[in-house]
N, CA, C and O atoms as a MOPAC input file, in Angstrom:
PM7 MOZYME 1SCF
protein

 N      2.29700 1   -26.90300 1     3.16100 1
 C      1.42600 1   -27.24500 1     4.23600 1
 C      2.05500 1   -26.91000 1     5.57000 1
 O      3.11300 1   -26.28400 1     5.63800 1
 N      1.40200 1   -27.32800 1     6.60600 1
 C      1.87700 1   -27.05400 1     7.96200 1
 C      3.16000 1   -27.81700 1     8.22800 1
 O      3.13400 1   -29.02600 1     8.46100 1
 N      4.27100 1   -27.11900 1     8.19400 1
 C      5.56100 1   -27.72800 1     8.46600 1
 C      6.15600 1   -28.50100 1     7.31200 1
 O      7.30400 1   -28.93800 1     7.39700 1
 N      5.41500 1   -28.68300 1     6.24000 1
 C      5.92400 1   -29.43100 1     5.08800 1
 C      6.41000 1   -28.49600 1     4.00200 1
 O      6.32600 1   -27.27500 1     4.13000 1
 N      6.91500 1   -29.07600 1     2.94200 1
 C      7.40300 1   -28.23900 1     1.84200 1
 C      6.25200 1   -27.50900 1     1.15500 1
 O      5.12400 1   -27.99900 1     1.11300 1
 N      6.55400 1   -26.35200 1     0.62800 1
 C      5.55000 1   -25.57800 1    -0.10000 1
 C      5.18500 1   -26.32100 1    -1.38000 1
 O      6.06200 1   -26.83000 1    -2.07800 1
 N      3.92000 1   -26.38200 1    -1.67800 1
 C      3.44900 1   -27.06800 1    -2.87800 1
 C      3.21000 1   -26.02500 1    -3.96800 1
 O      2.06800 1   -25.71000 1    -4.30100 1
 N      4.29500 1   -25.49800 1    -4.51500 1
 C      4.17400 1   -24.47800 1    -5.53500 1
 C      5.34400 1   -24.56900 1    -6.49800 1
 O      6.33000 1   -25.26000 1    -6.23900 1
 N      5.22300 1   -23.87900 1    -7.58100 1
 C      6.29800 1   -23.84800 1    -8.56100 1
 C      6.25600 1   -22.54500 1    -9.33300 1
 O      5.25600 1   -21.82700 1    -9.32500 1
 N      7.34400 1   -22.25800 1    -9.99100 1
 C      7.44400 1   -21.04600 1   -10.79600 1
 C      8.00500 1   -21.43700 1   -12.15600 1
 O      8.76700 1   -22.39500 1   -12.28000 1
 N      7.62100 1   -20.69100 1   -13.15200 1
 C      8.15100 1   -20.90800 1   -14.49400 1
 C      8.39900 1   -19.53800 1   -15.12300 1
 O      7.50200 1   -18.69700 1   -15.17300 1
 N      9.60400 1   -19.32700 1   -15.59300 1
 C      9.95600 1   -18.08300 1   -16.25700 1
 C     10.35200 1   -18.42200 1   -17.68900 1
 O     11.14800 1   -19.33100 1   -17.92500 1
 N      9.79300 1   -17.68800 1   -18.63600 1
 C     10.04800 1   -17.96000 1   -20.04300 1
 C     10.47900 1   -16.65800 1   -20.71500 1
 O      9.82100 1   -15.62900 1   -20.56300 1
 N     11.56300 1   -16.70700 1   -21.44200 1
 C     12.02000 1   -15.55000 1   -22.21600 1
 C     11.85200 1   -15.88400 1   -23.69400 1
 O     12.35700 1   -16.90300 1   -24.16400 1
 N     11.15000 1   -15.03500 1   -24.41800 1
 C     10.93900 1   -15.26100 1   -25.84600 1
 C     11.32600 1   -14.01300 1   -26.61900 1
 O     11.25200 1   -12.89400 1   -26.11000 1
 N     11.73200 1   -14.22600 1   -27.83600 1
 C     12.00700 1   -13.12300 1   -28.75600 1
 C     10.77800 1   -12.97500 1   -29.64400 1
 O     10.58200 1   -13.78500 1   -30.55000 1
 N      9.94100 1   -11.95800 1   -29.40900 1
 C      8.71000 1   -11.81600 1   -30.18900 1
 C      8.95400 1   -11.72700 1   -31.69200 1
 O      8.08300 1   -12.08100 1   -32.48600 1
 N     10.12500 1   -11.26000 1   -32.08000 1
 C     10.42500 1   -11.13000 1   -33.50700 1
 C     10.64100 1   -12.48300 1   -34.18100 1
 O     10.68200 1   -12.56600 1   -35.40800 1
 N     10.78100 1   -13.54600 1   -33.38000 1
 C     10.98700 1   -14.89200 1   -33.92900 1
 C      9.67000 1   -15.56000 1   -34.31000 1
 O      9.67500 1   -16.67000 1   -34.84200 1
 N      8.55900 1   -14.90900 1   -34.05100 1
 C      7.25300 1   -15.48400 1   -34.33000 1
 C      6.61300 1   -14.77700 1   -35.52200 1
 O      7.27700 1   -14.02100 1   -36.23100 1
 N      5.35200 1   -15.02000 1   -35.73400 1
 C      4.63400 1   -14.46000 1   -36.87800 1
 C      4.63700 1   -12.93100 1   -36.82400 1
 O      4.74400 1   -12.34900 1   -35.74400 1
 N      4.52000 1   -12.28100 1   -37.98200 1
 C      4.43400 1   -10.82100 1   -38.00100 1
 C      3.26700 1   -10.34300 1   -37.12600 1
 O      2.17200 1   -10.90300 1   -37.18200 1
 N      3.50900 1    -9.31800 1   -36.32800 1
 C      2.48300 1    -8.77400 1   -35.45100 1
 C      2.39400 1    -9.45600 1   -34.10000 1
 O      1.64200 1    -9.01300 1   -33.23200 1
 N      3.15700 1   -10.53900 1   -33.90600 1
 C      3.09400 1   -11.25800 1   -32.63300 1
 C      3.52000 1   -10.36700 1   -31.47500 1
 O      2.90400 1   -10.40400 1   -30.41000 1
 N      4.56300 1    -9.57000 1   -31.66600 1
 C      5.04700 1    -8.68900 1   -30.60300 1
 C      3.97700 1    -7.70200 1   -30.15500 1
 O      3.81300 1    -7.45400 1   -28.96000 1
 N      3.24400 1    -7.13500 1   -31.12600 1
 C      2.16500 1    -6.20300 1   -30.78900 1
 C      1.04500 1    -6.91700 1   -30.04200 1
 O      0.50400 1    -6.39200 1   -29.06900 1
 N      0.69700 1    -8.12600 1   -30.50800 1
 C     -0.35800 1    -8.90200 1   -29.84600 1
 C      0.05900 1    -9.25000 1   -28.41700 1
 O     -0.75100 1    -9.16600 1   -27.49400 1
 N      1.31700 1    -9.63800 1   -28.23700 1
 C      1.82500 1    -9.97200 1   -26.90800 1
 C      1.79400 1    -8.74500 1   -25.99300 1
 O      1.39600 1    -8.84800 1   -24.83300 1
 N      2.20800 1    -7.59600 1   -26.50400 1
 C      2.19200 1    -6.36100 1   -25.70900 1
 C      0.76400 1    -5.99600 1   -25.30600 1
 O      0.52900 1    -5.57600 1   -24.17300 1
 N     -0.19100 1    -6.15400 1   -26.22600 1
 C     -1.59800 1    -5.88200 1   -25.90300 1
 C     -2.09800 1    -6.83200 1   -24.82100 1
 O     -2.79500 1    -6.41400 1   -23.89700 1
 N     -1.74200 1    -8.10800 1   -24.93600 1
 C     -2.16300 1    -9.10200 1   -23.94300 1
 C     -1.59400 1    -8.76800 1   -22.57400 1
 O     -2.30700 1    -8.83100 1   -21.57300 1
 N     -0.32100 1    -8.41600 1   -22.52300 1
 C      0.31000 1    -8.09300 1   -21.24100 1
 C     -0.32400 1    -6.85000 1   -20.61800 1
 O     -0.54000 1    -6.80800 1   -19.40700 1
 N     -0.62100 1    -5.84500 1   -21.42900 1
 C     -1.27100 1    -4.63800 1   -20.91200 1
 C     -2.63500 1    -4.99200 1   -20.32000 1
 O     -3.02000 1    -4.46200 1   -19.27800 1
 N     -3.36400 1    -5.89000 1   -20.98800 1
 C     -4.66900 1    -6.32700 1   -20.48100 1
 C     -4.51500 1    -7.05300 1   -19.14900 1
 O     -5.24100 1    -6.75500 1   -18.20100 1
 N     -3.58700 1    -7.99800 1   -19.06300 1
 C     -3.39700 1    -8.78900 1   -17.84000 1
 C     -2.97300 1    -7.90400 1   -16.67300 1
 O     -3.39100 1    -8.12900 1   -15.53800 1
 N     -2.15300 1    -6.91000 1   -16.94500 1
 C     -1.65500 1    -6.04100 1   -15.86700 1
 C     -2.74200 1    -5.16100 1   -15.26000 1
 O     -2.62400 1    -4.75100 1   -14.10600 1
 N     -3.79600 1    -4.86400 1   -16.01500 1
 C     -4.84700 1    -4.00000 1   -15.48300 1
 C     -5.93900 1    -4.78200 1   -14.76400 1
 O     -6.84100 1    -4.17500 1   -14.18700 1
 N     -5.88300 1    -6.11700 1   -14.78300 1
 C     -6.90300 1    -6.92700 1   -14.11900 1
 C     -6.79400 1    -6.82200 1   -12.60300 1
 O     -5.70400 1    -6.66900 1   -12.05200 1
 N     -7.94000 1    -6.90600 1   -11.94400 1
 C     -7.96000 1    -6.95000 1   -10.48600 1
 C     -7.38700 1    -8.29200 1   -10.04500 1
 O     -7.65700 1    -9.31400 1   -10.67500 1
 N     -6.60300 1    -8.30300 1    -8.97700 1
 C     -6.07300 1    -9.58500 1    -8.50600 1
 C     -7.19800 1   -10.46300 1    -7.96600 1
 O     -8.19000 1    -9.96200 1    -7.43800 1
 N     -7.03400 1   -11.76800 1    -8.10400 1
 C     -7.98500 1   -12.70000 1    -7.50900 1
 C     -7.18600 1   -13.71400 1    -6.70400 1
 O     -6.10400 1   -14.13800 1    -7.11100 1
 N     -7.72700 1   -14.08900 1    -5.57400 1
 C     -7.01900 1   -14.98000 1    -4.66700 1
 C     -7.86800 1   -16.20700 1    -4.38100 1
 O     -9.09700 1   -16.13700 1    -4.36400 1
 N     -7.21100 1   -17.31200 1    -4.16100 1
 C     -7.89500 1   -18.55400 1    -3.82500 1
 C     -8.54400 1   -18.42400 1    -2.45300 1
 O     -8.06000 1   -17.67300 1    -1.60600 1
 N     -9.64300 1   -19.15400 1    -2.22600 1
 C    -10.25600 1   -19.13600 1    -0.89800 1
 C     -9.23400 1   -19.52400 1     0.17300 1
 O     -8.48000 1   -20.48300 1     0.00600 1
 N     -9.21700 1   -18.78100 1     1.25300 1
 C     -8.28800 1   -19.05900 1     2.34200 1
 C     -6.95400 1   -18.35800 1     2.21000 1
 O     -6.12300 1   -18.43500 1     3.11600 1
 N     -6.72900 1   -17.66500 1     1.08500 1
 C     -5.43900 1   -17.01000 1     0.88500 1
 C     -5.18700 1   -15.94300 1     1.94200 1
 O     -4.06000 1   -15.79000 1     2.41100 1
 N     -6.23400 1   -15.20000 1     2.32400 1
 C     -6.07300 1   -14.15200 1     3.33600 1
 C     -5.59600 1   -14.72100 1     4.66100 1
 O     -4.73400 1   -14.13500 1     5.31700 1
 N     -6.15100 1   -15.86000 1     5.05700 1
 C     -5.71400 1   -16.50800 1     6.29800 1
 C     -4.26500 1   -16.95400 1     6.18800 1
 O     -3.48100 1   -16.79100 1     7.12300 1
 N     -3.91400 1   -17.52100 1     5.03400 1
 C     -2.53500 1   -17.97000 1     4.81000 1
 C     -1.58000 1   -16.78200 1     4.87100 1
 O     -0.50900 1   -16.87000 1     5.47100 1
 N     -1.97000 1   -15.67900 1     4.25200 1
 C     -1.13200 1   -14.48600 1     4.24800 1
 C     -0.96200 1   -13.94300 1     5.66500 1
 O      0.13700 1   -13.54900 1     6.05400 1
 N     -2.04100 1   -13.92400 1     6.43000 1
 C     -1.96000 1   -13.43800 1     7.81400 1
 C     -1.01800 1   -14.31000 1     8.63900 1
 O     -0.22500 1   -13.79500 1     9.42800 1
 N     -1.10100 1   -15.62700 1     8.46100 1
 C     -0.20300 1   -16.53500 1     9.18400 1
 C      1.24800 1   -16.28900 1     8.78500 1
 O      2.13900 1   -16.26900 1     9.63400 1
 N      1.47900 1   -16.10200 1     7.49000 1
 C      2.84200 1   -15.86300 1     7.00500 1
 C      3.40300 1   -14.56100 1     7.56000 1
 O      4.57300 1   -14.49400 1     7.93500 1
 N      2.57000 1   -13.52900 1     7.61100 1
 C      3.02800 1   -12.24600 1     8.14100 1
 C      3.34100 1   -12.35500 1     9.62800 1
 O      4.29300 1   -11.73800 1    10.10700 1
 N      2.55000 1   -13.13300 1    10.36200 1
 C      2.81600 1   -13.32800 1    11.79300 1
 C      4.16500 1   -14.01900 1    11.98300 1
 O      4.93100 1   -13.66000 1    12.87700 1
 N      4.45200 1   -15.01300 1    11.13700 1
 C      5.74800 1   -15.69800 1    11.21500 1
 C      6.87700 1   -14.73700 1    10.86200 1
 O      7.92900 1   -14.75900 1    11.50100 1
 N      6.67400 1   -13.90000 1     9.86000 1
 C      7.69600 1   -12.93400 1     9.44200 1
 C      8.01500 1   -11.96400 1    10.57900 1
 O      9.17900 1   -11.65100 1    10.82800 1
 N      6.97600 1   -11.49200 1    11.26400 1
 C      7.19200 1   -10.55700 1    12.37300 1
 C      8.01000 1   -11.20400 1    13.49000 1
 O      8.79100 1   -10.53100 1    14.16300 1
 N      7.82800 1   -12.50700 1    13.68400 1
 C      8.60800 1   -13.20900 1    14.70500 1
 C     10.07900 1   -13.27900 1    14.31400 1
 O     10.94700 1   -13.33200 1    15.18500 1
 N     10.37000 1   -13.28000 1    13.02000 1
 C     11.75200 1   -13.37400 1    12.54500 1
 C     12.47200 1   -12.03100 1    12.53500 1
 O     13.70200 1   -12.00000 1    12.54900 1
 N     11.75400 1   -10.94400 1    12.51000 1
 C     12.37500 1    -9.61900 1    12.41200 1
 C     13.44400 1    -9.37200 1    13.47700 1
 O     14.52800 1    -8.90600 1    13.12600 1
 N     13.19600 1    -9.66100 1    14.76600 1
 C     14.25700 1    -9.42700 1    15.75800 1
 C     15.50500 1   -10.27500 1    15.49400 1
 O     16.62500 1    -9.83100 1    15.74300 1
 N     15.30700 1   -11.48200 1    14.99600 1
 C     16.44500 1   -12.36300 1    14.68600 1
 C     17.22300 1   -11.79600 1    13.50800 1
 O     18.45300 1   -11.76300 1    13.53900 1
 N     16.53100 1   -11.35200 1    12.47800 1
 C     17.19100 1   -10.78700 1    11.30200 1
 C     18.00600 1    -9.56500 1    11.67200 1
 O     19.06700 1    -9.32900 1    11.09400 1
 N     17.52600 1    -8.78400 1    12.62700 1
 C     18.23500 1    -7.57200 1    13.04400 1
 C     19.57300 1    -7.90800 1    13.69100 1
 O     20.49000 1    -7.08700 1    13.67700 1
 N     19.69400 1    -9.10300 1    14.25700 1
 C     20.93100 1    -9.50100 1    14.92800 1
 C     21.94300 1   -10.14900 1    13.98700 1
 O     23.11900 1   -10.25900 1    14.33500 1
 N     21.51100 1   -10.57700 1    12.80700 1
 C     22.40200 1   -11.24800 1    11.85900 1
 C     23.20300 1   -10.19500 1    11.10900 1
 O     22.62500 1    -9.27400 1    10.53100 1
 N     24.53900 1   -10.32000 1    11.11200 1
 C     25.35400 1    -9.32800 1    10.39200 1
 C     25.08200 1    -9.36800 1     8.89000 1
 O     24.88700 1   -10.43700 1     8.31100 1
 N     25.07200 1    -8.21500 1     8.28200 1
 C     24.85500 1    -8.11700 1     6.84700 1
 C     26.11500 1    -8.52800 1     6.10400 1
 O     27.22800 1    -8.30500 1     6.58000 1
 N     25.93200 1    -9.13500 1     4.92500 1
 C     27.08700 1    -9.54300 1     4.12000 1
 C     27.54800 1    -8.42700 1     3.19600 1
 O     28.52200 1    -8.59900 1     2.46200 1
 N     26.86700 1    -7.28900 1     3.21800 1
 C     27.26100 1    -6.18400 1     2.32800 1
 C     28.10500 1    -5.17100 1     3.05600 1
 O     28.52500 1    -4.17700 1     2.46400 1

């Protein structure tokens, strides 16, 4: 929210398809291919949120340019 913590989460799962039923790996690959070709869909208001985030990012660019790189 505005000035508060982001209300989101992420979950990453690693599985061995060979540990499941025969053919599971093929079914999983087919499912992933299907999901990857779908058009993205966004929640109402996402465009406004994205525009606000990009405006904030642009304000940070001059500051980032002044911070020495650690590499």
